[in-house]
Amino acid sequence: MKQSRFEARHQAEWRTFGDTLDALEKGRKGSPTARDFPTAYRRLCQHLALARSRGYSSHSVDYLQQLAQRGHQQLYRHRSPLGGRLLGFMLGGFPRLAREEWRHVLAASLLFYLCLLGMAALVLAFPELVYSLVSASQVEQMEAMYNPEARRLGEFGTRGSGEDWVMFGYYVMNNIGIAFQTFAGGLLFGLGTLFYLLFNGLMIGAIAGHLTGIGYHQPFWSFVIGHGAFELTAITLAGAAGLKLGTALIAPGRLGRGEALRLAAARAVRLIAGAALMLLIAAFIEAYWSSMTFTSASVKYAVGALLWLLVGLYFTLGGRSQNASE
């Protein structure tokens, strides 16, 4: 069935379902439509599954997805406390959402990682190129942070293990700030998101290439490999969320830009929320594990490889159960 016929046939039913949701969200539960809500919710989920399987436009799928999410919250809000919903989102909804938005995730990942690896290769080949992006004082600071003789890696100055919580707070604020900049840049028709992905990829690549070139590769890579699984993945997911907003503004389809942006934001906000939780994990690992020098680099590489594998499996397999929470 063509999308136009599908929408014409069911539009009134979706509108009624939306009105019921509005009533339930305002606390009015006594209407006949509210009593029939579970049946209407199941029908809407069937329509969403049909729209996805038939490859209908993303705007139609997003519209039905938003109704389904609101319906799910109303249907189960008295059965699952906030903590349970958050756990369900992280165990199922978040990785499933990332897979559904694979085009935006792929675009953000390619831009970020290609810039990072390309710049690292260029700096290795032309060492002076690092100063075109990073100031001399910043380069000197990075060399001190990853000096093989340093007592703790990645530190800005002398600190003891009792101050790890201070660095944890710094990493949280810094990394989440970068992620939200990347996400909010999508409101500039995606240009801000593209800029921050490009800028951060080039900066990280320049620093990685420089430290590798001067022989500091072991302390640097053993430092970043552990928390990088969560941090770098979260940055690309924040980029995907920003690109989602930008796409809605550039190509709203048959919807108005405001409505297209509202529908896109419902999914993009969930992506950035999951990315923020990943950055909390990254900050904890960075403060309490990555900076340690008492363990060998080979152990850190092994732990880092395991963490990358776990993140990959999480986004590949998470939320595939039919009963996983939205």
mmCIF file of C-alpha atoms in Angstrom:
data_model
loop_
_atom_site.group_PDB
_atom_site.id
_atom_site.type_symbol
_atom_site.label_atom_id
_atom_site.label_comp_id
_atom_site.label_asym_id
_atom_site.label_seq_id
_atom_site.Cartn_x
_atom_site.Cartn_y
_atom_site.Cartn_z
ATOM 1 C CA MET A 1 0.000 0.000 0.000
ATOM 2 C CA LYS A 2 1.248 3.467 -0.878
ATOM 3 C CA GLN A 3 2.133 5.739 1.999
ATOM 4 C CA SER A 4 -0.488 8.359 1.032
ATOM 5 C CA ARG A 5 -3.307 5.771 1.128
ATOM 6 C CA PHE A 6 -2.004 4.315 4.392
ATOM 7 C CA GLU A 7 -1.962 7.738 6.037
ATOM 8 C CA ALA A 8 -5.382 8.726 4.649
ATOM 9 C CA ARG A 9 -6.917 5.490 5.956
ATOM 10 C CA HIS A 10 -5.541 5.769 9.501
ATOM 11 C CA GLN A 11 -4.997 9.496 10.063
ATOM 12 C CA ALA A 12 -8.294 9.964 11.940
ATOM 13 C CA GLU A 13 -7.487 7.017 14.199
ATOM 14 C CA TRP A 14 -4.054 8.440 15.006
ATOM 15 C CA ARG A 15 -5.554 11.839 15.724
ATOM 16 C CA THR A 16 -8.055 10.259 18.129
ATOM 17 C CA PHE A 17 -5.236 8.366 19.809
ATOM 18 C CA GLY A 18 -3.308 11.625 20.187
ATOM 19 C CA ASP A 19 -6.366 13.302 21.754
ATOM 20 C CA THR A 20 -6.656 10.397 24.182
ATOM 21 C CA LEU A 21 -3.006 10.791 25.093
ATOM 22 C CA ASP A 22 -3.532 14.491 25.756
ATOM 23 C CA ALA A 23 -6.439 13.642 28.070
ATOM 24 C CA LEU A 24 -4.473 10.974 29.931
ATOM 25 C CA GLU A 25 -1.451 13.226 30.317
ATOM 26 C CA LYS A 26 -3.728 15.849 31.877
ATOM 27 C CA GLY A 27 -5.134 13.281 34.291
ATOM 28 C CA ARG A 28 -8.535 12.710 32.665
ATOM 29 C CA LYS A 29 -9.065 8.940 32.613
ATOM 30 C CA GLY A 30 -12.845 8.478 32.545
ATOM 31 C CA SER A 31 -13.612 8.880 28.842
ATOM 32 C CA PRO A 32 -14.614 5.866 26.699
ATOM 33 C CA THR A 33 -11.554 6.346 24.503
ATOM 34 C CA ALA A 34 -9.324 6.211 27.571
ATOM 35 C CA ARG A 35 -10.873 2.883 28.591
ATOM 36 C CA ASP A 36 -10.108 1.519 25.093
ATOM 37 C CA PHE A 37 -6.570 2.843 25.267
ATOM 38 C CA PRO A 38 -4.670 -0.503 25.458
ATOM 39 C CA THR A 39 -6.362 -1.751 22.275
ATOM 40 C CA ALA A 40 -5.701 1.540 20.480
ATOM 41 C CA TYR A 41 -2.085 1.417 21.614
ATOM 42 C CA ARG A 42 -1.596 -2.067 20.175
ATOM 43 C CA ARG A 43 -3.100 -0.978 16.853
ATOM 44 C CA LEU A 44 -0.786 2.015 16.717
ATOM 45 C CA CYS A 45 2.221 -0.239 17.333
ATOM 46 C CA GLN A 46 1.060 -2.425 14.435
ATOM 47 C CA HIS A 47 0.834 0.638 12.195
ATOM 48 C CA LEU A 48 4.339 1.688 13.278
ATOM 49 C CA ALA A 49 5.711 -1.756 12.444
ATOM 50 C CA LEU A 50 4.018 -1.641 9.014
ATOM 51 C CA ALA A 51 5.382 1.835 8.296
ATOM 52 C CA ARG A 52 8.898 0.680 9.132
ATOM 53 C CA SER A 53 8.700 -2.555 7.144
ATOM 54 C CA ARG A 54 7.324 -0.764 4.064
ATOM 55 C CA GLY A 55 10.023 1.894 4.156
ATOM 56 C CA TYR A 56 7.707 4.878 4.567
ATOM 57 C CA SER A 57 9.263 8.320 5.060
ATOM 58 C CA SER A 58 11.168 9.020 8.269
ATOM 59 C CA HIS A 59 8.723 11.788 9.171
ATOM 60 C CA SER A 60 5.739 9.420 9.154
ATOM 61 C CA VAL A 61 7.699 6.806 11.113
ATOM 62 C CA ASP A 62 8.881 9.453 13.589
ATOM 63 C CA TYR A 63 5.297 10.684 14.080
ATOM 64 C CA LEU A 64 4.052 7.188 14.865
ATOM 65 C CA GLN A 65 7.132 6.490 16.989
ATOM 66 C CA GLN A 66 6.434 9.552 19.111
ATOM 67 C CA LEU A 67 2.796 8.516 19.624
ATOM 68 C CA ALA A 68 3.955 5.004 20.530
ATOM 69 C CA GLN A 69 6.481 6.342 23.044
ATOM 70 C CA ARG A 70 3.891 8.568 24.690
ATOM 71 C CA GLY A 71 1.453 5.669 24.700
ATOM 72 C CA HIS A 72 4.020 3.363 26.253
ATOM 73 C CA GLN A 73 4.639 5.873 29.039
ATOM 74 C CA GLN A 74 0.914 6.137 29.787
ATOM 75 C CA LEU A 75 0.361 2.393 29.635
ATOM 76 C CA TYR A 76 3.220 1.490 31.947
ATOM 77 C CA ARG A 77 3.804 4.581 34.070
ATOM 78 C CA HIS A 78 2.098 3.012 37.101
ATOM 79 C CA ARG A 79 3.971 -0.272 36.655
ATOM 80 C CA SER A 80 7.516 0.972 36.352
ATOM 81 C CA PRO A 81 9.180 3.590 38.598
ATOM 82 C CA LEU A 82 11.563 6.157 37.180
ATOM 83 C CA GLY A 83 14.580 4.017 38.006
ATOM 84 C CA GLY A 84 13.036 1.075 36.185
ATOM 85 C CA ARG A 85 12.282 3.159 33.110
ATOM 86 C CA LEU A 86 15.813 4.551 33.077
ATOM 87 C CA LEU A 87 17.266 1.055 33.396
ATOM 88 C CA GLY A 88 14.953 -0.184 30.654
ATOM 89 C CA PHE A 89 16.034 2.668 28.404
ATOM 90 C CA MET A 90 19.729 1.983 28.917
ATOM 91 C CA LEU A 91 19.373 -1.795 28.541
ATOM 92 C CA GLY A 92 17.038 -1.749 25.563
ATOM 93 C CA GLY A 93 15.691 1.537 24.288
ATOM 94 C CA PHE A 94 18.986 3.375 23.844
ATOM 95 C CA PRO A 95 20.907 0.799 21.776
ATOM 96 C CA ARG A 96 17.787 0.125 19.710
ATOM 97 C CA LEU A 97 17.352 3.844 19.053
ATOM 98 C CA ALA A 98 21.001 4.125 17.978
ATOM 99 C CA ARG A 99 20.479 1.287 15.485
ATOM 100 C CA GLU A 100 17.304 2.902 14.135
ATOM 101 C CA GLU A 101 19.241 6.143 13.582
ATOM 102 C CA TRP A 102 22.140 4.304 11.939
ATOM 103 C CA ARG A 103 22.361 6.719 9.012
ATOM 104 C CA HIS A 104 22.991 9.703 11.275
ATOM 105 C CA VAL A 105 25.285 7.655 13.524
ATOM 106 C CA LEU A 106 27.272 6.479 10.494
ATOM 107 C CA ALA A 107 27.571 9.999 9.073
ATOM 108 C CA ALA A 108 28.745 11.431 12.403
ATOM 109 C CA SER A 109 31.186 8.561 12.972
ATOM 110 C CA LEU A 110 32.747 8.825 9.514
ATOM 111 C CA LEU A 111 33.239 12.571 9.811
ATOM 112 C CA PHE A 112 34.716 12.382 13.307
ATOM 113 C CA TYR A 113 36.975 9.351 12.919
ATOM 114 C CA LEU A 114 38.189 10.158 9.412
ATOM 115 C CA CYS A 115 39.189 13.647 10.571
ATOM 116 C CA LEU A 116 40.887 12.189 13.648
ATOM 117 C CA LEU A 117 42.855 9.503 11.799
ATOM 118 C CA GLY A 118 43.640 11.727 8.830
ATOM 119 C CA MET A 119 45.005 14.520 11.008
ATOM 120 C CA ALA A 120 47.041 12.083 13.107
ATOM 121 C CA ALA A 121 48.638 10.690 9.926
ATOM 122 C CA LEU A 122 49.403 14.182 8.612
ATOM 123 C CA VAL A 123 51.049 15.265 11.873
ATOM 124 C CA LEU A 124 53.133 12.091 11.898
ATOM 125 C CA ALA A 125 54.302 12.924 8.375
ATOM 126 C CA PHE A 126 54.667 16.689 8.965
ATOM 127 C CA PRO A 127 55.310 17.260 12.703
ATOM 128 C CA GLU A 128 55.137 21.065 12.532
ATOM 129 C CA LEU A 129 51.530 20.828 11.351
ATOM 130 C CA VAL A 130 50.373 20.310 14.941
ATOM 131 C CA TYR A 131 51.003 24.001 15.668
ATOM 132 C CA SER A 132 48.450 25.027 13.058
ATOM 133 C CA LEU A 133 45.729 23.711 15.373
ATOM 134 C CA VAL A 134 47.258 23.573 18.843
ATOM 135 C CA SER A 135 49.154 26.404 20.509
ATOM 136 C CA ALA A 136 52.728 25.889 21.678
ATOM 137 C CA SER A 137 51.664 26.159 25.327
ATOM 138 C CA GLN A 138 48.986 23.505 24.826
ATOM 139 C CA VAL A 139 51.468 21.207 23.117
ATOM 140 C CA GLU A 140 53.855 21.650 26.044
ATOM 141 C CA GLN A 141 51.054 20.874 28.497
ATOM 142 C CA MET A 142 50.107 17.718 26.616
ATOM 143 C CA GLU A 143 53.712 16.551 26.580
ATOM 144 C CA ALA A 144 53.887 17.003 30.363
ATOM 145 C CA MET A 145 50.595 15.144 30.871
ATOM 146 C CA TYR A 146 51.760 12.091 28.911
ATOM 147 C CA ASN A 147 55.446 12.074 29.770
ATOM 148 C CA PRO A 148 56.506 8.432 30.321
ATOM 149 C CA GLU A 149 58.118 9.547 33.590
ATOM 150 C CA ALA A 150 54.903 11.108 34.949
ATOM 151 C CA ARG A 151 53.605 9.720 38.227
ATOM 152 C CA ARG A 152 50.024 9.849 36.938
ATOM 153 C CA LEU A 153 48.906 10.139 33.325
ATOM 154 C CA GLY A 154 46.660 12.818 31.877
ATOM 155 C CA GLU A 155 46.916 15.105 34.889
ATOM 156 C CA PHE A 156 47.123 18.888 34.716
ATOM 157 C CA GLY A 157 49.366 19.153 37.716
ATOM 158 C CA THR A 158 50.512 17.244 40.772
ATOM 159 C CA ARG A 159 47.631 15.503 42.484
ATOM 160 C CA GLY A 160 47.083 12.531 44.698
ATOM 161 C CA SER A 161 44.609 9.708 44.396
ATOM 162 C CA GLY A 162 42.396 11.499 46.920
ATOM 163 C CA GLU A 163 41.745 14.169 44.295
ATOM 164 C CA ASP A 164 40.513 11.745 41.653
ATOM 165 C CA TRP A 165 36.961 12.862 42.396
ATOM 166 C CA VAL A 166 37.944 16.418 41.417
ATOM 167 C CA MET A 167 39.174 15.186 38.045
ATOM 168 C CA PHE A 168 36.038 13.069 37.708
ATOM 169 C CA GLY A 169 33.936 16.221 38.077
ATOM 170 C CA TYR A 170 36.138 18.077 35.594
ATOM 171 C CA TYR A 171 35.872 15.293 33.016
ATOM 172 C CA VAL A 172 32.078 15.154 33.425
ATOM 173 C CA MET A 173 31.650 18.894 32.897
ATOM 174 C CA ASN A 174 34.134 19.069 30.018
ATOM 175 C CA ASN A 175 32.928 16.035 28.092
ATOM 176 C CA ILE A 176 29.212 16.645 28.541
ATOM 177 C CA GLY A 177 29.792 20.277 27.541
ATOM 178 C CA ILE A 178 31.400 19.122 24.275
ATOM 179 C CA ALA A 179 28.551 16.667 23.652
ATOM 180 C CA PHE A 180 25.833 19.271 24.183
ATOM 181 C CA GLN A 181 27.632 21.775 21.962
ATOM 182 C CA THR A 182 27.742 19.151 19.235
ATOM 183 C CA PHE A 183 24.067 18.327 19.748
ATOM 184 C CA ALA A 184 22.788 21.916 19.933
ATOM 185 C CA GLY A 185 24.779 22.804 16.812
ATOM 186 C CA GLY A 186 22.163 20.868 14.875
ATOM 187 C CA LEU A 187 19.762 23.790 15.344
ATOM 188 C CA LEU A 188 21.956 25.770 12.920
ATOM 189 C CA PHE A 189 20.719 23.512 10.100
ATOM 190 C CA GLY A 190 23.338 20.955 11.146
ATOM 191 C CA LEU A 191 26.282 23.283 10.459
ATOM 192 C CA GLY A 192 27.201 23.631 14.132
ATOM 193 C CA THR A 193 27.233 19.867 14.559
ATOM 194 C CA LEU A 194 29.450 19.445 11.503
ATOM 195 C CA PHE A 195 31.830 22.077 12.852
ATOM 196 C CA TYR A 196 32.199 20.498 16.297
ATOM 197 C CA LEU A 197 32.652 16.998 14.890
ATOM 198 C CA LEU A 198 35.281 18.307 12.489
ATOM 199 C CA PHE A 199 37.016 20.473 15.098
ATOM 200 C CA ASN A 200 37.190 17.804 17.798
ATOM 201 C CA GLY A 201 38.306 15.146 15.347
ATOM 202 C CA LEU A 202 41.111 17.361 14.046
ATOM 203 C CA MET A 203 42.212 18.441 17.537
ATOM 204 C CA ILE A 204 42.319 14.926 18.960
ATOM 205 C CA GLY A 205 44.052 13.658 15.846
ATOM 206 C CA ALA A 206 46.691 16.396 15.966
ATOM 207 C CA ILE A 207 47.499 15.676 19.614
ATOM 208 C CA ALA A 208 47.529 11.910 19.047
ATOM 209 C CA GLY A 209 49.828 12.258 16.045
ATOM 210 C CA HIS A 210 52.214 14.586 17.866
ATOM 211 C CA LEU A 211 52.519 12.468 21.025
ATOM 212 C CA THR A 212 52.961 9.322 18.956
ATOM 213 C CA GLY A 213 55.616 11.000 16.836
ATOM 214 C CA ILE A 214 57.759 12.119 19.807
ATOM 215 C CA GLY A 215 57.718 8.648 21.369
ATOM 216 C CA TYR A 216 54.969 9.164 23.942
ATOM 217 C CA HIS A 217 52.676 6.683 22.198
ATOM 218 C CA GLN A 218 52.596 4.122 24.986
ATOM 219 C CA PRO A 219 51.463 6.416 27.839
ATOM 220 C CA PHE A 220 49.038 8.271 25.567
ATOM 221 C CA TRP A 221 47.330 5.300 23.941
ATOM 222 C CA SER A 222 47.262 3.245 27.148
ATOM 223 C CA PHE A 223 45.555 6.250 28.782
ATOM 224 C CA VAL A 224 42.849 6.837 26.163
ATOM 225 C CA ILE A 225 41.992 3.290 25.114
ATOM 226 C CA GLY A 226 39.922 2.481 28.214
ATOM 227 C CA HIS A 227 37.558 5.420 28.552
ATOM 228 C CA GLY A 228 37.719 6.149 24.808
ATOM 229 C CA ALA A 229 35.249 3.333 24.124
ATOM 230 C CA PHE A 230 32.553 5.304 25.941
ATOM 231 C CA GLU A 231 33.745 8.872 25.368
ATOM 232 C CA LEU A 232 34.386 8.771 21.626
ATOM 233 C CA THR A 233 31.237 6.748 20.978
ATOM 234 C CA ALA A 234 29.205 9.262 22.985
ATOM 235 C CA ILE A 235 30.622 12.154 20.965
ATOM 236 C CA THR A 236 29.549 10.516 17.706
ATOM 237 C CA LEU A 237 26.088 9.815 19.151
ATOM 238 C CA ALA A 238 25.800 13.469 20.164
ATOM 239 C CA GLY A 239 26.768 14.298 16.584
ATOM 240 C CA ALA A 240 24.079 11.945 15.290
ATOM 241 C CA ALA A 241 21.502 13.684 17.495
ATOM 242 C CA GLY A 242 22.581 17.070 16.119
ATOM 243 C CA LEU A 243 22.433 15.823 12.529
ATOM 244 C CA LYS A 244 18.930 14.522 13.236
ATOM 245 C CA LEU A 245 17.852 18.061 14.136
ATOM 246 C CA GLY A 246 19.652 19.544 11.140
ATOM 247 C CA THR A 247 18.062 17.065 8.729
ATOM 248 C CA ALA A 248 14.581 17.938 10.014
ATOM 249 C CA LEU A 249 15.239 21.632 9.377
ATOM 250 C CA ILE A 250 16.787 21.163 5.940
ATOM 251 C CA ALA A 251 14.392 18.497 4.620
ATOM 252 C CA PRO A 252 11.137 18.588 6.612
ATOM 253 C CA GLY A 253 9.225 16.783 3.875
ATOM 254 C CA ARG A 254 5.491 17.418 3.884
ATOM 255 C CA LEU A 255 5.611 18.704 7.457
ATOM 256 C CA GLY A 256 6.293 22.251 8.514
ATOM 257 C CA ARG A 257 9.794 22.875 9.848
ATOM 258 C CA GLY A 258 8.496 23.385 13.367
ATOM 259 C CA GLU A 259 6.599 20.102 13.404
ATOM 260 C CA ALA A 260 9.475 18.207 11.749
ATOM 261 C CA LEU A 261 11.893 19.632 14.318
ATOM 262 C CA ARG A 262 9.582 18.673 17.187
ATOM 263 C CA LEU A 263 9.353 15.086 15.975
ATOM 264 C CA ALA A 264 13.103 14.853 15.386
ATOM 265 C CA ALA A 265 13.853 16.365 18.790
ATOM 266 C CA ALA A 266 11.800 13.669 20.539
ATOM 267 C CA ARG A 267 14.344 11.094 19.336
ATOM 268 C CA ALA A 268 17.427 13.309 19.337
ATOM 269 C CA VAL A 269 16.956 14.223 23.003
ATOM 270 C CA ARG A 270 16.868 10.531 23.908
ATOM 271 C CA LEU A 271 20.093 9.992 21.969
ATOM 272 C CA ILE A 272 21.871 12.821 23.777
ATOM 273 C CA ALA A 273 20.553 11.583 27.135
ATOM 274 C CA GLY A 274 22.072 8.162 26.499
ATOM 275 C CA ALA A 275 25.297 9.772 25.338
ATOM 276 C CA ALA A 276 25.449 11.815 28.565
ATOM 277 C CA LEU A 277 25.151 8.642 30.645
ATOM 278 C CA MET A 278 27.955 7.084 28.617
ATOM 279 C CA LEU A 279 30.098 10.144 29.333
ATOM 280 C CA LEU A 280 29.541 9.682 33.068
ATOM 281 C CA ILE A 281 30.946 6.160 32.741
ATOM 282 C CA ALA A 282 33.846 7.488 30.631
ATOM 283 C CA ALA A 283 34.658 10.150 33.234
ATOM 284 C CA PHE A 284 34.723 7.565 36.021
ATOM 285 C CA ILE A 285 37.090 5.294 34.080
ATOM 286 C CA GLU A 286 39.284 8.234 33.064
ATOM 287 C CA ALA A 287 39.641 9.542 36.628
ATOM 288 C CA TYR A 288 40.079 6.272 38.489
ATOM 289 C CA TRP A 289 41.655 3.893 35.967
ATOM 290 C CA SER A 290 43.159 5.586 32.912
ATOM 291 C CA SER A 291 45.463 7.869 34.913
ATOM 292 C CA MET A 292 46.998 5.040 36.968
ATOM 293 C CA THR A 293 50.611 4.045 36.280
ATOM 294 C CA PHE A 294 50.933 1.149 38.717
ATOM 295 C CA THR A 295 49.681 -1.328 36.102
ATOM 296 C CA SER A 296 51.413 -2.205 32.850
ATOM 297 C CA ALA A 297 50.435 -0.779 29.476
ATOM 298 C CA SER A 298 49.619 -4.274 28.207
ATOM 299 C CA VAL A 299 46.986 -4.690 30.929
ATOM 300 C CA LYS A 300 45.449 -1.336 29.995
ATOM 301 C CA TYR A 301 45.378 -2.311 26.341
ATOM 302 C CA ALA A 302 43.658 -5.589 27.222
ATOM 303 C CA VAL A 303 41.077 -3.857 29.425
ATOM 304 C CA GLY A 304 40.563 -1.190 26.764
ATOM 305 C CA ALA A 305 40.020 -3.793 24.040
ATOM 306 C CA LEU A 306 37.494 -5.552 26.255
ATOM 307 C CA LEU A 307 35.609 -2.291 26.871
ATOM 308 C CA TRP A 308 35.474 -1.519 23.134
ATOM 309 C CA LEU A 309 34.150 -5.045 22.521
ATOM 310 C CA LEU A 310 31.479 -4.621 25.219
ATOM 311 C CA VAL A 311 30.357 -1.286 23.779
ATOM 312 C CA GLY A 312 30.155 -2.827 20.323
ATOM 313 C CA LEU A 313 28.104 -5.779 21.585
ATOM 314 C CA TYR A 314 25.864 -3.435 23.567
ATOM 315 C CA PHE A 315 24.870 -1.426 20.511
ATOM 316 C CA THR A 316 24.658 -4.501 18.303
ATOM 317 C CA LEU A 317 22.594 -6.763 20.562
ATOM 318 C CA GLY A 318 20.986 -4.483 23.169
ATOM 319 C CA GLY A 319 17.212 -4.114 23.009
ATOM 320 C CA ARG A 320 16.566 -6.866 20.481
ATOM 321 C CA SER A 321 14.112 -8.621 22.777
ATOM 322 C CA GLN A 322 10.488 -7.992 21.914
ATOM 323 C CA ASN A 323 9.844 -7.159 25.566
ATOM 324 C CA ALA A 324 12.659 -4.609 25.848
ATOM 325 C CA SER A 325 11.473 -1.265 27.144
ATOM 326 C CA GLU A 326 11.052 1.599 24.740
#
